[in-house]
């Protein structure tokens, strides 16, 4: 298969500049990979690289847009130390995206920043929640009407262990394969889910179809094994960026990752026609939001 990674030599978070080829690759669902960028911890932050900082009842630690930290086990000093580390990563991730993609900046919406100290391999989850299966991101309770999910990741593993992903086939190939299997959209069912507060807003046909793709991919074990894909070990000290609602991906192993999510209206892309919303609208011949 065609390589789904674009390797870039940037080594300074604040030195990124836009490049038409990189932007087109990102908006086509490829992964921008920065092996030399790295998120450098302060000496006193090394003690935060332990699963013990994670509250036992949560999967990840998160820092919201107002600077509130959630999911940290420990006293106020530890809470503040983790918040400072995650906040510094947020600042650097934003600088990277603003430099690479200046056209996005006025329209970007900041989501919480996460720190994931747990080991991927030991998670016990249902098949639908198991991110070790290839999928595109879609969230059952949070309809987004085609808004993009742009993510910046870094591997901060102190033992040098890679974070291993599988990256699958392009989004249009996924959609062409799984759309014929999708259950029809039901507006009355969407209204019922909203009334019961299963969803935070009315689920659009776009959101319904994205969930159908997500679940269809994860439930098809033959597809998981045999579809075109590549295994990518992202080394400790590297950074990668993708639209996780478009890039078919699975997280196979690793520990100690930081991640920043940014949301973007599909219409504000450099090429809106490359968005999942545009692709699904074209394949179905319908207006989906």
Short mmCIF file of N, CA and C in Angstrom, two decimals, residues 47-167:
data_model
loop_
_atom_site.label_atom_id
_atom_site.label_comp_id
_atom_site.label_asym_id
_atom_site.label_seq_id
_atom_site.Cartn_x
_atom_site.Cartn_y
_atom_site.Cartn_z
N UNK A 47 9.37 12.23 37.68
CA UNK A 47 8.63 11.45 38.68
C UNK A 47 7.15 11.31 38.31
N UNK A 48 6.68 12.10 37.35
CA UNK A 48 5.27 12.03 36.93
C UNK A 48 5.05 10.94 35.89
N UNK A 49 6.14 10.32 35.42
CA UNK A 49 6.02 9.23 34.45
C UNK A 49 5.86 7.91 35.22
N UNK A 50 4.67 7.75 35.77
CA UNK A 50 4.30 6.55 36.50
C UNK A 50 2.79 6.39 36.44
N UNK A 51 2.29 5.16 36.35
CA UNK A 51 0.83 4.96 36.36
C UNK A 51 0.20 5.39 37.67
N UNK A 52 1.00 5.56 38.71
CA UNK A 52 0.47 5.94 40.02
C UNK A 52 -0.15 7.33 40.02
N UNK A 53 0.16 8.17 39.01
CA UNK A 53 -0.44 9.51 38.96
C UNK A 53 -1.89 9.46 38.46
N UNK A 54 -2.31 8.32 37.94
CA UNK A 54 -3.64 8.18 37.34
C UNK A 54 -4.65 7.69 38.38
N UNK A 55 -5.75 8.44 38.54
CA UNK A 55 -6.82 7.98 39.43
C UNK A 55 -7.33 6.62 38.96
N UNK A 56 -7.64 5.72 39.89
CA UNK A 56 -8.01 4.36 39.49
C UNK A 56 -9.30 4.25 38.69
N UNK A 57 -10.14 5.28 38.71
CA UNK A 57 -11.45 5.18 38.05
C UNK A 57 -11.49 5.85 36.69
N UNK A 58 -10.33 6.28 36.16
CA UNK A 58 -10.32 6.95 34.85
C UNK A 58 -9.28 6.31 33.93
N UNK A 59 -9.45 6.54 32.60
CA UNK A 59 -8.50 6.01 31.60
C UNK A 59 -7.35 6.96 31.37
N UNK A 60 -7.66 8.28 31.42
CA UNK A 60 -6.66 9.29 31.08
C UNK A 60 -6.77 10.47 32.02
N UNK A 61 -5.69 11.23 32.11
CA UNK A 61 -5.69 12.52 32.78
C UNK A 61 -6.00 13.58 31.73
N UNK A 62 -6.80 14.59 32.09
CA UNK A 62 -7.13 15.62 31.10
C UNK A 62 -7.06 17.01 31.72
N UNK A 63 -6.63 17.96 30.90
CA UNK A 63 -6.55 19.37 31.28
C UNK A 63 -7.53 20.11 30.39
N UNK A 64 -8.54 20.74 30.99
CA UNK A 64 -9.54 21.40 30.16
C UNK A 64 -9.07 22.79 29.73
N UNK A 65 -9.88 23.44 28.91
CA UNK A 65 -9.48 24.72 28.32
C UNK A 65 -9.31 25.81 29.37
N UNK A 66 -9.89 25.62 30.56
CA UNK A 66 -9.77 26.60 31.63
C UNK A 66 -8.64 26.26 32.60
N UNK A 67 -7.85 25.23 32.26
CA UNK A 67 -6.71 24.88 33.10
C UNK A 67 -7.01 23.96 34.26
N UNK A 68 -8.22 23.39 34.28
CA UNK A 68 -8.56 22.44 35.35
C UNK A 68 -8.06 21.05 34.99
N UNK A 69 -7.36 20.42 35.91
CA UNK A 69 -6.82 19.08 35.69
C UNK A 69 -7.76 18.05 36.31
N UNK A 70 -8.00 16.95 35.61
CA UNK A 70 -8.87 15.88 36.10
C UNK A 70 -8.17 14.55 35.93
N UNK A 71 -8.40 13.65 36.88
CA UNK A 71 -7.90 12.29 36.76
C UNK A 71 -6.56 12.04 37.42
N UNK A 72 -6.04 13.03 38.17
CA UNK A 72 -4.74 12.86 38.83
C UNK A 72 -4.96 12.33 40.25
N UNK A 73 -4.23 11.29 40.61
CA UNK A 73 -4.23 10.77 41.98
C UNK A 73 -3.10 11.45 42.75
N UNK A 74 -3.41 11.99 43.93
CA UNK A 74 -2.36 12.58 44.73
C UNK A 74 -2.72 13.95 45.27
N UNK A 75 -1.77 14.56 45.96
CA UNK A 75 -2.02 15.82 46.66
C UNK A 75 -2.00 17.01 45.70
N UNK A 76 -2.20 18.19 46.26
CA UNK A 76 -2.29 19.41 45.45
C UNK A 76 -1.01 19.68 44.68
N UNK A 77 0.12 19.38 45.30
CA UNK A 77 1.40 19.62 44.63
C UNK A 77 1.52 18.77 43.38
N UNK A 78 1.11 17.52 43.47
CA UNK A 78 1.16 16.64 42.29
C UNK A 78 0.17 17.11 41.23
N UNK A 79 -1.01 17.51 41.67
CA UNK A 79 -2.01 18.02 40.72
C UNK A 79 -1.43 19.19 39.92
N UNK A 80 -0.79 20.11 40.61
CA UNK A 80 -0.24 21.29 39.96
C UNK A 80 0.93 20.93 39.03
N UNK A 81 1.74 19.96 39.46
CA UNK A 81 2.89 19.55 38.64
C UNK A 81 2.42 18.91 37.33
N UNK A 82 1.42 18.04 37.42
CA UNK A 82 0.89 17.41 36.20
C UNK A 82 0.23 18.45 35.31
N UNK A 83 -0.52 19.37 35.91
CA UNK A 83 -1.18 20.42 35.12
C UNK A 83 -0.15 21.27 34.39
N UNK A 84 0.96 21.58 35.05
CA UNK A 84 2.00 22.39 34.41
C UNK A 84 2.64 21.64 33.24
N UNK A 85 2.91 20.35 33.41
CA UNK A 85 3.52 19.55 32.34
C UNK A 85 2.57 19.46 31.14
N UNK A 86 1.31 19.11 31.40
CA UNK A 86 0.34 18.96 30.32
C UNK A 86 0.07 20.31 29.65
N UNK A 87 0.03 21.37 30.45
CA UNK A 87 -0.19 22.70 29.89
C UNK A 87 0.95 23.15 28.98
N UNK A 88 2.18 22.78 29.34
CA UNK A 88 3.30 23.13 28.48
C UNK A 88 3.23 22.38 27.15
N UNK A 89 2.81 21.12 27.21
CA UNK A 89 2.62 20.38 25.96
C UNK A 89 1.53 21.04 25.11
N UNK A 90 0.44 21.46 25.75
CA UNK A 90 -0.63 22.14 25.00
C UNK A 90 -0.09 23.35 24.26
N UNK A 91 0.68 24.18 24.94
CA UNK A 91 1.23 25.39 24.33
C UNK A 91 2.09 25.05 23.12
N UNK A 92 2.92 24.01 23.25
CA UNK A 92 3.79 23.64 22.13
C UNK A 92 3.00 23.02 20.98
N UNK A 93 2.00 22.21 21.29
CA UNK A 93 1.17 21.60 20.25
C UNK A 93 0.42 22.68 19.47
N UNK A 94 -0.11 23.68 20.17
CA UNK A 94 -0.80 24.77 19.49
C UNK A 94 0.15 25.56 18.60
N UNK A 95 1.37 25.81 19.08
CA UNK A 95 2.35 26.54 18.27
C UNK A 95 2.66 25.78 16.99
N UNK A 96 2.77 24.45 17.09
CA UNK A 96 3.05 23.62 15.92
C UNK A 96 1.92 23.75 14.90
N UNK A 97 0.68 23.59 15.36
CA UNK A 97 -0.47 23.64 14.44
C UNK A 97 -0.64 25.03 13.85
N UNK A 98 -0.46 26.05 14.66
CA UNK A 98 -0.61 27.43 14.15
C UNK A 98 0.43 27.73 13.08
N UNK A 99 1.65 27.18 13.25
CA UNK A 99 2.69 27.40 12.25
C UNK A 99 2.46 26.60 10.98
N UNK A 100 2.05 25.33 11.14
CA UNK A 100 1.83 24.46 9.98
C UNK A 100 0.59 24.85 9.19
N UNK A 101 -0.46 25.28 9.90
CA UNK A 101 -1.78 25.41 9.30
C UNK A 101 -2.41 26.75 9.67
N UNK A 102 -1.81 27.86 9.25
CA UNK A 102 -2.29 29.17 9.68
C UNK A 102 -3.72 29.47 9.25
N UNK A 103 -4.16 28.90 8.13
CA UNK A 103 -5.53 29.13 7.65
C UNK A 103 -6.56 28.59 8.64
N UNK A 104 -6.18 27.59 9.43
CA UNK A 104 -7.12 27.00 10.40
C UNK A 104 -7.33 27.89 11.62
N UNK A 105 -6.33 28.70 11.96
CA UNK A 105 -6.24 29.29 13.30
C UNK A 105 -7.51 30.02 13.74
N UNK A 106 -8.13 30.88 12.92
CA UNK A 106 -9.31 31.59 13.41
C UNK A 106 -10.49 30.66 13.73
N UNK A 107 -10.51 29.48 13.15
CA UNK A 107 -11.66 28.59 13.29
C UNK A 107 -11.43 27.44 14.27
N UNK A 108 -10.21 27.29 14.78
CA UNK A 108 -9.90 26.17 15.67
C UNK A 108 -10.61 26.32 17.01
N UNK A 109 -11.06 25.18 17.54
CA UNK A 109 -11.65 25.13 18.88
C UNK A 109 -10.83 24.15 19.71
N UNK A 110 -10.35 24.62 20.84
CA UNK A 110 -9.47 23.82 21.69
C UNK A 110 -10.26 22.82 22.51
N UNK A 111 -9.85 21.56 22.47
CA UNK A 111 -10.44 20.52 23.31
C UNK A 111 -9.47 20.22 24.46
N UNK A 112 -9.90 19.44 25.47
CA UNK A 112 -8.98 19.10 26.55
C UNK A 112 -7.71 18.40 26.05
N UNK A 113 -6.64 18.59 26.80
CA UNK A 113 -5.36 17.95 26.53
C UNK A 113 -5.25 16.74 27.44
N UNK A 114 -4.77 15.60 26.91
CA UNK A 114 -4.73 14.41 27.75
C UNK A 114 -3.31 13.89 27.95
N UNK A 115 -3.12 13.27 29.10
CA UNK A 115 -1.88 12.55 29.44
C UNK A 115 -2.30 11.12 29.74
N UNK A 116 -1.65 10.17 29.08
CA UNK A 116 -2.07 8.77 29.16
C UNK A 116 -0.91 7.91 29.66
N UNK A 117 -0.80 7.77 30.99
CA UNK A 117 0.32 7.01 31.56
C UNK A 117 0.08 5.51 31.63
N UNK A 118 -1.13 5.06 31.31
CA UNK A 118 -1.44 3.63 31.41
C UNK A 118 -0.87 2.87 30.21
N UNK A 119 -0.61 1.60 30.42
CA UNK A 119 -0.09 0.75 29.35
C UNK A 119 -1.23 0.26 28.47
N UNK A 120 -1.10 0.47 27.17
CA UNK A 120 -2.16 0.10 26.23
C UNK A 120 -2.45 -1.40 26.26
N UNK A 121 -1.39 -2.21 26.32
CA UNK A 121 -1.55 -3.66 26.15
C UNK A 121 -2.37 -4.31 27.25
N UNK A 122 -2.43 -3.71 28.45
CA UNK A 122 -3.11 -4.36 29.58
C UNK A 122 -4.56 -3.90 29.76
N UNK A 123 -5.03 -3.00 28.89
CA UNK A 123 -6.42 -2.55 29.01
C UNK A 123 -7.38 -3.69 28.68
N UNK A 124 -8.44 -3.79 29.46
CA UNK A 124 -9.50 -4.74 29.18
C UNK A 124 -10.76 -3.94 28.81
N UNK A 125 -11.21 -4.09 27.56
CA UNK A 125 -12.32 -3.28 27.08
C UNK A 125 -13.22 -4.10 26.18
N UNK A 126 -14.43 -3.58 25.96
CA UNK A 126 -15.33 -4.19 24.98
C UNK A 126 -14.76 -4.00 23.58
N UNK A 127 -15.23 -4.79 22.62
CA UNK A 127 -14.71 -4.66 21.25
C UNK A 127 -14.97 -3.26 20.70
N UNK A 128 -16.07 -2.64 21.09
CA UNK A 128 -16.42 -1.32 20.55
C UNK A 128 -15.48 -0.24 21.09
N UNK A 129 -14.99 -0.43 22.30
CA UNK A 129 -14.09 0.56 22.92
C UNK A 129 -12.62 0.21 22.75
N UNK A 130 -12.34 -0.92 22.14
CA UNK A 130 -10.96 -1.41 22.03
C UNK A 130 -10.23 -0.70 20.89
N UNK A 131 -9.36 0.23 21.25
CA UNK A 131 -8.66 1.00 20.23
C UNK A 131 -7.48 0.25 19.63
N UNK A 132 -7.30 -1.02 19.99
CA UNK A 132 -6.31 -1.86 19.31
C UNK A 132 -6.88 -2.42 18.01
N UNK A 133 -8.14 -2.11 17.73
CA UNK A 133 -8.75 -2.47 16.45
C UNK A 133 -8.79 -1.23 15.56
N UNK A 134 -8.49 -1.43 14.28
CA UNK A 134 -8.52 -0.31 13.34
C UNK A 134 -9.88 0.38 13.36
N UNK A 135 -9.84 1.72 13.35
CA UNK A 135 -11.08 2.49 13.41
C UNK A 135 -10.81 3.92 12.97
N UNK A 136 -11.88 4.65 12.70
CA UNK A 136 -11.82 6.11 12.60
C UNK A 136 -12.63 6.65 13.78
N UNK A 137 -12.18 7.76 14.35
CA UNK A 137 -12.81 8.25 15.58
C UNK A 137 -14.21 8.78 15.32
N UNK A 138 -15.12 8.35 16.19
CA UNK A 138 -16.50 8.84 16.19
C UNK A 138 -17.06 8.56 17.58
N UNK A 139 -17.81 9.51 18.14
CA UNK A 139 -18.19 9.40 19.54
C UNK A 139 -19.71 9.29 19.69
N UNK A 140 -20.21 8.22 20.29
CA UNK A 140 -21.64 7.96 20.34
C UNK A 140 -22.46 9.07 21.00
N UNK A 141 -21.92 9.69 22.05
CA UNK A 141 -22.73 10.66 22.80
C UNK A 141 -22.55 12.09 22.34
N UNK A 142 -21.56 12.35 21.47
CA UNK A 142 -21.24 13.73 21.11
C UNK A 142 -21.27 13.92 19.59
N UNK A 143 -22.46 14.13 19.01
CA UNK A 143 -22.54 14.42 17.57
C UNK A 143 -21.73 15.68 17.24
N UNK A 144 -21.04 15.66 16.09
CA UNK A 144 -20.22 16.84 15.75
C UNK A 144 -20.51 17.42 14.37
N UNK A 145 -21.47 16.86 13.62
CA UNK A 145 -21.94 17.45 12.37
C UNK A 145 -20.82 17.70 11.36
N UNK A 146 -19.84 16.84 11.35
CA UNK A 146 -18.77 16.95 10.37
C UNK A 146 -17.56 17.72 10.83
N UNK A 147 -17.59 18.27 12.05
CA UNK A 147 -16.43 18.99 12.57
C UNK A 147 -15.24 18.02 12.66
N UNK A 148 -14.07 18.52 12.26
CA UNK A 148 -12.88 17.68 12.19
C UNK A 148 -12.23 17.48 13.56
N UNK A 149 -11.55 16.34 13.72
CA UNK A 149 -10.84 16.00 14.95
C UNK A 149 -9.36 15.94 14.61
N UNK A 150 -8.66 17.04 14.89
CA UNK A 150 -7.23 17.16 14.59
C UNK A 150 -6.45 16.89 15.87
N UNK A 151 -5.48 15.97 15.80
CA UNK A 151 -4.78 15.57 17.02
C UNK A 151 -3.27 15.62 16.86
N UNK A 152 -2.62 16.08 17.94
CA UNK A 152 -1.16 16.10 18.05
C UNK A 152 -0.78 15.13 19.16
N UNK A 153 0.10 14.18 18.86
CA UNK A 153 0.52 13.16 19.83
C UNK A 153 2.03 13.25 20.06
N UNK A 154 2.46 12.92 21.27
CA UNK A 154 3.89 12.71 21.50
C UNK A 154 4.10 11.53 22.43
N UNK A 155 5.15 10.78 22.18
CA UNK A 155 5.52 9.63 23.00
C UNK A 155 6.59 10.08 23.99
N UNK A 156 6.24 10.09 25.29
CA UNK A 156 7.16 10.56 26.33
C UNK A 156 7.74 9.41 27.14
N UNK A 157 7.74 8.20 26.58
CA UNK A 157 8.14 7.02 27.34
C UNK A 157 9.59 7.12 27.83
N UNK A 158 9.82 7.04 29.16
CA UNK A 158 11.18 7.22 29.69
C UNK A 158 12.10 6.03 29.45
N UNK A 159 11.51 4.86 29.19
CA UNK A 159 12.32 3.67 28.90
C UNK A 159 12.63 3.53 27.41
N UNK A 160 12.15 4.46 26.60
CA UNK A 160 12.42 4.42 25.17
C UNK A 160 11.51 3.50 24.38
N UNK A 161 10.45 2.98 25.01
CA UNK A 161 9.55 2.06 24.30
C UNK A 161 8.72 2.84 23.27
N UNK A 162 8.54 2.30 22.07
CA UNK A 162 7.74 3.00 21.06
C UNK A 162 6.26 2.94 21.39
N UNK A 163 5.51 3.83 20.79
CA UNK A 163 4.04 3.70 20.78
C UNK A 163 3.70 3.15 19.41
N UNK A 164 3.18 1.95 19.39
CA UNK A 164 3.00 1.23 18.12
C UNK A 164 1.57 1.39 17.63
N UNK A 165 1.44 1.90 16.43
CA UNK A 165 0.15 2.03 15.74
C UNK A 165 0.10 1.09 14.55
N UNK A 166 -1.12 0.75 14.16
CA UNK A 166 -1.37 0.28 12.80
C UNK A 166 -2.13 1.40 12.08
N UNK A 167 -1.75 1.69 10.86
CA UNK A 167 -2.44 2.69 10.05
C UNK A 167 -3.01 1.98 8.83
#
